[in-house]
Amino acid sequence: MTQGNPPFVDDRVRTWQVTPEAFDDLRRSYVRYATLRQPLFWAYLVVGLVFLVLGIALPFAGAIVFGAILLVLVPLNTGLSIRRSLRSLAAGYVLGSQISSSFGFQGFTLTTPRSEVRTDYVNVGRIRVVGNWVLLRNRNIRVVSILPRAVFPDEAVARVRWAAAAR
């Protein structure tokens, strides 16, 4: 358990507007995160490649078929998942809309044109900064929220990490 006081986060409201450039950056950052930073994706591809090579080296049709299936289905499944996520991001980050956040002692509030959501710091399982974006994994359900860095400052990132370490 972590000792000491949590990092200070001021209580001012931070506002950010969705621009075409920012949305393009969001899409690129998410695709990079969903492919390059997912070790399981790469592990399946390596296994598929190993089976394919072994099946060719030791004439064994089953290994060739299994390797080929992995090499086709894993990228296809990942691509379809990314496509669904990008559609969801487009619905949440409408060009011209504003997103704002405010931080308190125990949590933060995020306001979008569609909703206002209050999240306690202790409910964030993991936080990762990817370029101009902050990815928050909910501790209770498998959901990753992607927020612009402009509304989630360094102090808030430190506060979430402090809360996670205190659990």
PDB file of C-alpha atoms in Angstrom:
ATOM      1  CA  MET A   1       0.000   0.000   0.000  1.00  0.00           C
ATOM      2  CA  THR A   2       1.261   3.439  -0.899  1.00  0.00           C
ATOM      3  CA  GLN A   3       1.988   5.911   1.868  1.00  0.00           C
ATOM      4  CA  GLY A   4       1.638   9.662   1.732  1.00  0.00           C
ATOM      5  CA  ASN A   5      -0.733  12.080   0.147  1.00  0.00           C
ATOM      6  CA  PRO A   6      -2.112  11.613  -3.341  1.00  0.00           C
ATOM      7  CA  PRO A   7      -0.860  13.878  -6.137  1.00  0.00           C
ATOM      8  CA  PHE A   8      -2.718  17.190  -6.252  1.00  0.00           C
ATOM      9  CA  VAL A   9      -5.086  17.849  -9.152  1.00  0.00           C
ATOM     10  CA  ASP A  10      -6.634  21.293  -9.387  1.00  0.00           C
ATOM     11  CA  ASP A  11     -10.396  21.539  -9.751  1.00  0.00           C
ATOM     12  CA  ARG A  12     -10.579  23.682 -12.887  1.00  0.00           C
ATOM     13  CA  VAL A  13     -12.581  22.499 -15.889  1.00  0.00           C
ATOM     14  CA  ARG A  14     -10.528  21.540 -18.940  1.00  0.00           C
ATOM     15  CA  THR A  15     -12.188  21.773 -22.353  1.00  0.00           C
ATOM     16  CA  TRP A  16     -11.131  20.344 -25.704  1.00  0.00           C
ATOM     17  CA  GLN A  17     -12.762  20.536 -29.130  1.00  0.00           C
ATOM     18  CA  VAL A  18     -12.709  17.694 -31.665  1.00  0.00           C
ATOM     19  CA  THR A  19     -10.925  18.784 -34.849  1.00  0.00           C
ATOM     20  CA  PRO A  20     -10.328  16.736 -38.018  1.00  0.00           C
ATOM     21  CA  GLU A  21      -6.585  16.619 -37.275  1.00  0.00           C
ATOM     22  CA  ALA A  22      -7.152  15.434 -33.702  1.00  0.00           C
ATOM     23  CA  PHE A  23      -9.616  12.770 -34.828  1.00  0.00           C
ATOM     24  CA  ASP A  24      -7.158  11.485 -37.446  1.00  0.00           C
ATOM     25  CA  ASP A  25      -4.478  11.335 -34.743  1.00  0.00           C
ATOM     26  CA  LEU A  26      -6.911   9.438 -32.497  1.00  0.00           C
ATOM     27  CA  ARG A  27      -7.597   6.886 -35.227  1.00  0.00           C
ATOM     28  CA  ARG A  28      -3.887   6.373 -35.947  1.00  0.00           C
ATOM     29  CA  SER A  29      -3.023   6.111 -32.251  1.00  0.00           C
ATOM     30  CA  TYR A  30      -5.783   3.587 -31.617  1.00  0.00           C
ATOM     31  CA  VAL A  31      -4.818   1.386 -34.575  1.00  0.00           C
ATOM     32  CA  ARG A  32      -1.180   1.486 -33.409  1.00  0.00           C
ATOM     33  CA  TYR A  33      -2.264   0.549 -29.873  1.00  0.00           C
ATOM     34  CA  ALA A  34      -4.582  -2.239 -31.062  1.00  0.00           C
ATOM     35  CA  THR A  35      -1.887  -3.877 -33.194  1.00  0.00           C
ATOM     36  CA  LEU A  36       1.659  -2.955 -32.202  1.00  0.00           C
ATOM     37  CA  ARG A  37       1.085  -2.900 -28.447  1.00  0.00           C
ATOM     38  CA  GLN A  38      -0.832  -6.170 -28.169  1.00  0.00           C
ATOM     39  CA  PRO A  39       1.589  -9.020 -27.459  1.00  0.00           C
ATOM     40  CA  LEU A  40      -1.094 -11.699 -27.868  1.00  0.00           C
ATOM     41  CA  PHE A  41      -1.736 -10.561 -31.450  1.00  0.00           C
ATOM     42  CA  TRP A  42       1.931 -11.002 -32.297  1.00  0.00           C
ATOM     43  CA  ALA A  43       2.207 -14.284 -30.373  1.00  0.00           C
ATOM     44  CA  TYR A  44      -0.613 -15.816 -32.444  1.00  0.00           C
ATOM     45  CA  LEU A  45       1.033 -14.634 -35.659  1.00  0.00           C
ATOM     46  CA  VAL A  46       4.369 -16.158 -34.617  1.00  0.00           C
ATOM     47  CA  VAL A  47       2.673 -19.452 -33.700  1.00  0.00           C
ATOM     48  CA  GLY A  48       0.888 -19.482 -37.065  1.00  0.00           C
ATOM     49  CA  LEU A  49       4.158 -18.813 -38.874  1.00  0.00           C
ATOM     50  CA  VAL A  50       5.957 -21.564 -36.919  1.00  0.00           C
ATOM     51  CA  PHE A  51       3.237 -24.094 -37.754  1.00  0.00           C
ATOM     52  CA  LEU A  52       3.297 -23.054 -41.408  1.00  0.00           C
ATOM     53  CA  VAL A  53       7.093 -23.416 -41.643  1.00  0.00           C
ATOM     54  CA  LEU A  54       7.110 -26.731 -39.753  1.00  0.00           C
ATOM     55  CA  GLY A  55       4.295 -28.045 -41.918  1.00  0.00           C
ATOM     56  CA  ILE A  56       6.272 -27.218 -45.048  1.00  0.00           C
ATOM     57  CA  ALA A  57       9.604 -28.519 -43.665  1.00  0.00           C
ATOM     58  CA  LEU A  58       8.065 -31.761 -42.364  1.00  0.00           C
ATOM     59  CA  PRO A  59       5.399 -32.424 -44.964  1.00  0.00           C
ATOM     60  CA  PHE A  60       2.418 -32.304 -42.619  1.00  0.00           C
ATOM     61  CA  ALA A  61      -0.761 -30.849 -44.079  1.00  0.00           C
ATOM     62  CA  GLY A  62      -2.436 -30.337 -40.679  1.00  0.00           C
ATOM     63  CA  ALA A  63       0.296 -27.951 -39.517  1.00  0.00           C
ATOM     64  CA  ILE A  64       0.180 -26.043 -42.797  1.00  0.00           C
ATOM     65  CA  VAL A  65      -3.592 -25.647 -42.570  1.00  0.00           C
ATOM     66  CA  PHE A  66      -3.481 -24.636 -38.881  1.00  0.00           C
ATOM     67  CA  GLY A  67      -0.691 -22.110 -39.520  1.00  0.00           C
ATOM     68  CA  ALA A  68      -2.474 -20.654 -42.534  1.00  0.00           C
ATOM     69  CA  ILE A  69      -5.740 -20.371 -40.582  1.00  0.00           C
ATOM     70  CA  LEU A  70      -3.992 -18.509 -37.764  1.00  0.00           C
ATOM     71  CA  LEU A  71      -2.208 -16.197 -40.200  1.00  0.00           C
ATOM     72  CA  VAL A  72      -5.529 -15.320 -41.852  1.00  0.00           C
ATOM     73  CA  LEU A  73      -8.005 -15.315 -38.958  1.00  0.00           C
ATOM     74  CA  VAL A  74      -5.966 -13.409 -36.357  1.00  0.00           C
ATOM     75  CA  PRO A  75      -5.394 -10.301 -38.522  1.00  0.00           C
ATOM     76  CA  LEU A  76      -8.956 -10.545 -39.868  1.00  0.00           C
ATOM     77  CA  ASN A  77     -10.443 -10.693 -36.366  1.00  0.00           C
ATOM     78  CA  THR A  78      -8.198  -7.851 -35.170  1.00  0.00           C
ATOM     79  CA  GLY A  79      -9.092  -5.759 -38.210  1.00  0.00           C
ATOM     80  CA  LEU A  80     -12.822  -6.254 -37.670  1.00  0.00           C
ATOM     81  CA  SER A  81     -12.460  -5.382 -33.990  1.00  0.00           C
ATOM     82  CA  ILE A  82     -10.534  -2.218 -34.866  1.00  0.00           C
ATOM     83  CA  ARG A  83     -13.201  -1.293 -37.410  1.00  0.00           C
ATOM     84  CA  ARG A  84     -15.974  -1.627 -34.779  1.00  0.00           C
ATOM     85  CA  SER A  85     -13.961   0.421 -32.310  1.00  0.00           C
ATOM     86  CA  LEU A  86     -13.276   3.169 -34.856  1.00  0.00           C
ATOM     87  CA  ARG A  87     -17.014   3.414 -35.561  1.00  0.00           C
ATOM     88  CA  SER A  88     -17.637   3.767 -31.843  1.00  0.00           C
ATOM     89  CA  LEU A  89     -14.945   6.441 -31.585  1.00  0.00           C
ATOM     90  CA  ALA A  90     -16.493   8.335 -34.505  1.00  0.00           C
ATOM     91  CA  ALA A  91     -19.851   8.331 -32.712  1.00  0.00           C
ATOM     92  CA  GLY A  92     -18.259   9.617 -29.502  1.00  0.00           C
ATOM     93  CA  TYR A  93     -15.887  12.144 -31.026  1.00  0.00           C
ATOM     94  CA  VAL A  94     -18.132  14.104 -33.392  1.00  0.00           C
ATOM     95  CA  LEU A  95     -16.195  16.807 -35.259  1.00  0.00           C
ATOM     96  CA  GLY A  96     -16.735  20.224 -33.673  1.00  0.00           C
ATOM     97  CA  SER A  97     -18.090  18.870 -30.399  1.00  0.00           C
ATOM     98  CA  GLN A  98     -16.517  19.715 -27.068  1.00  0.00           C
ATOM     99  CA  ILE A  99     -15.320  17.419 -24.329  1.00  0.00           C
ATOM    100  CA  SER A 100     -14.609  18.677 -20.846  1.00  0.00           C
ATOM    101  CA  SER A 101     -13.285  17.216 -17.624  1.00  0.00           C
ATOM    102  CA  SER A 102     -13.048  18.224 -14.015  1.00  0.00           C
ATOM    103  CA  PHE A 103     -11.105  16.469 -11.286  1.00  0.00           C
ATOM    104  CA  GLY A 104     -11.833  16.102  -7.615  1.00  0.00           C
ATOM    105  CA  PHE A 105     -10.285  14.355  -4.636  1.00  0.00           C
ATOM    106  CA  GLN A 106     -11.807  10.913  -5.334  1.00  0.00           C
ATOM    107  CA  GLY A 107     -12.571  10.969  -9.040  1.00  0.00           C
ATOM    108  CA  PHE A 108     -13.219  12.889 -12.216  1.00  0.00           C
ATOM    109  CA  THR A 109     -16.180  13.867 -14.360  1.00  0.00           C
ATOM    110  CA  LEU A 110     -16.067  13.714 -18.134  1.00  0.00           C
ATOM    111  CA  THR A 111     -18.707  15.610 -20.102  1.00  0.00           C
ATOM    112  CA  THR A 112     -19.378  14.922 -23.778  1.00  0.00           C
ATOM    113  CA  PRO A 113     -22.296  15.929 -26.007  1.00  0.00           C
ATOM    114  CA  ARG A 114     -23.802  12.482 -25.364  1.00  0.00           C
ATOM    115  CA  SER A 115     -23.313  12.080 -21.612  1.00  0.00           C
ATOM    116  CA  GLU A 116     -21.710  13.055 -18.333  1.00  0.00           C
ATOM    117  CA  VAL A 117     -19.782  10.290 -16.598  1.00  0.00           C
ATOM    118  CA  ARG A 118     -18.317  10.300 -13.087  1.00  0.00           C
ATOM    119  CA  THR A 119     -15.437   7.876 -12.463  1.00  0.00           C
ATOM    120  CA  ASP A 120     -13.656   7.237  -9.179  1.00  0.00           C
ATOM    121  CA  TYR A 121      -9.879   6.915  -9.440  1.00  0.00           C
ATOM    122  CA  VAL A 122      -9.976   3.505  -7.734  1.00  0.00           C
ATOM    123  CA  ASN A 123     -12.217   2.147 -10.525  1.00  0.00           C
ATOM    124  CA  VAL A 124      -9.501   2.638 -13.129  1.00  0.00           C
ATOM    125  CA  GLY A 125      -7.557  -0.593 -13.456  1.00  0.00           C
ATOM    126  CA  ARG A 126      -4.784   0.629 -15.712  1.00  0.00           C
ATOM    127  CA  ILE A 127      -3.800   3.864 -17.367  1.00  0.00           C
ATOM    128  CA  ARG A 128      -1.567   4.265 -20.392  1.00  0.00           C
ATOM    129  CA  VAL A 129      -0.502   7.418 -22.219  1.00  0.00           C
ATOM    130  CA  VAL A 130      -0.255   6.918 -25.990  1.00  0.00           C
ATOM    131  CA  GLY A 131       0.816  10.070 -27.800  1.00  0.00           C
ATOM    132  CA  ASN A 132      -1.852  12.743 -27.314  1.00  0.00           C
ATOM    133  CA  TRP A 133      -4.282  10.273 -25.741  1.00  0.00           C
ATOM    134  CA  VAL A 134      -4.879   8.621 -22.395  1.00  0.00           C
ATOM    135  CA  LEU A 135      -6.237   5.080 -22.332  1.00  0.00           C
ATOM    136  CA  LEU A 136      -8.091   4.099 -19.178  1.00  0.00           C
ATOM    137  CA  ARG A 137      -9.024   0.471 -18.554  1.00  0.00           C
ATOM    138  CA  ASN A 138     -11.983   0.095 -16.232  1.00  0.00           C
ATOM    139  CA  ARG A 139     -11.224  -2.135 -13.276  1.00  0.00           C
ATOM    140  CA  ASN A 140     -14.671  -3.752 -13.105  1.00  0.00           C
ATOM    141  CA  ILE A 141     -15.500  -4.326 -16.774  1.00  0.00           C
ATOM    142  CA  ARG A 142     -13.313  -4.832 -19.854  1.00  0.00           C
ATOM    143  CA  VAL A 143     -13.719  -1.382 -21.342  1.00  0.00           C
ATOM    144  CA  VAL A 144     -10.981   0.986 -22.447  1.00  0.00           C
ATOM    145  CA  SER A 145     -11.827   4.693 -22.556  1.00  0.00           C
ATOM    146  CA  ILE A 146      -9.732   6.930 -24.793  1.00  0.00           C
ATOM    147  CA  LEU A 147      -9.448  10.537 -23.652  1.00  0.00           C
ATOM    148  CA  PRO A 148      -7.517  13.464 -25.081  1.00  0.00           C
ATOM    149  CA  ARG A 149      -4.424  14.470 -23.111  1.00  0.00           C
ATOM    150  CA  ALA A 150      -5.742  18.048 -23.106  1.00  0.00           C
ATOM    151  CA  VAL A 151      -8.511  17.060 -20.657  1.00  0.00           C
ATOM    152  CA  PHE A 152      -6.441  14.535 -18.687  1.00  0.00           C
ATOM    153  CA  PRO A 153      -3.309  16.320 -17.384  1.00  0.00           C
ATOM    154  CA  ASP A 154      -0.140  14.784 -15.929  1.00  0.00           C
ATOM    155  CA  GLU A 155      -1.386  15.366 -12.368  1.00  0.00           C
ATOM    156  CA  ALA A 156      -4.505  13.299 -13.086  1.00  0.00           C
ATOM    157  CA  VAL A 157      -2.421  10.496 -14.598  1.00  0.00           C
ATOM    158  CA  ALA A 158      -0.275  10.515 -11.444  1.00  0.00           C
ATOM    159  CA  ARG A 159      -3.406  10.516  -9.256  1.00  0.00           C
ATOM    160  CA  VAL A 160      -4.827   7.451 -11.039  1.00  0.00           C
ATOM    161  CA  ARG A 161      -1.501   5.626 -10.752  1.00  0.00           C
ATOM    162  CA  TRP A 162      -1.315   6.551  -7.069  1.00  0.00           C
ATOM    163  CA  ALA A 163      -4.848   5.200  -6.479  1.00  0.00           C
ATOM    164  CA  ALA A 164      -3.997   1.969  -8.315  1.00  0.00           C
ATOM    165  CA  ALA A 165      -0.870   1.489  -6.191  1.00  0.00           C
ATOM    166  CA  ALA A 166      -2.868   2.161  -2.998  1.00  0.00           C
ATOM    167  CA  ARG A 167      -5.252  -0.722  -3.691  1.00  0.00           C
TER     168      ARG A 167
END
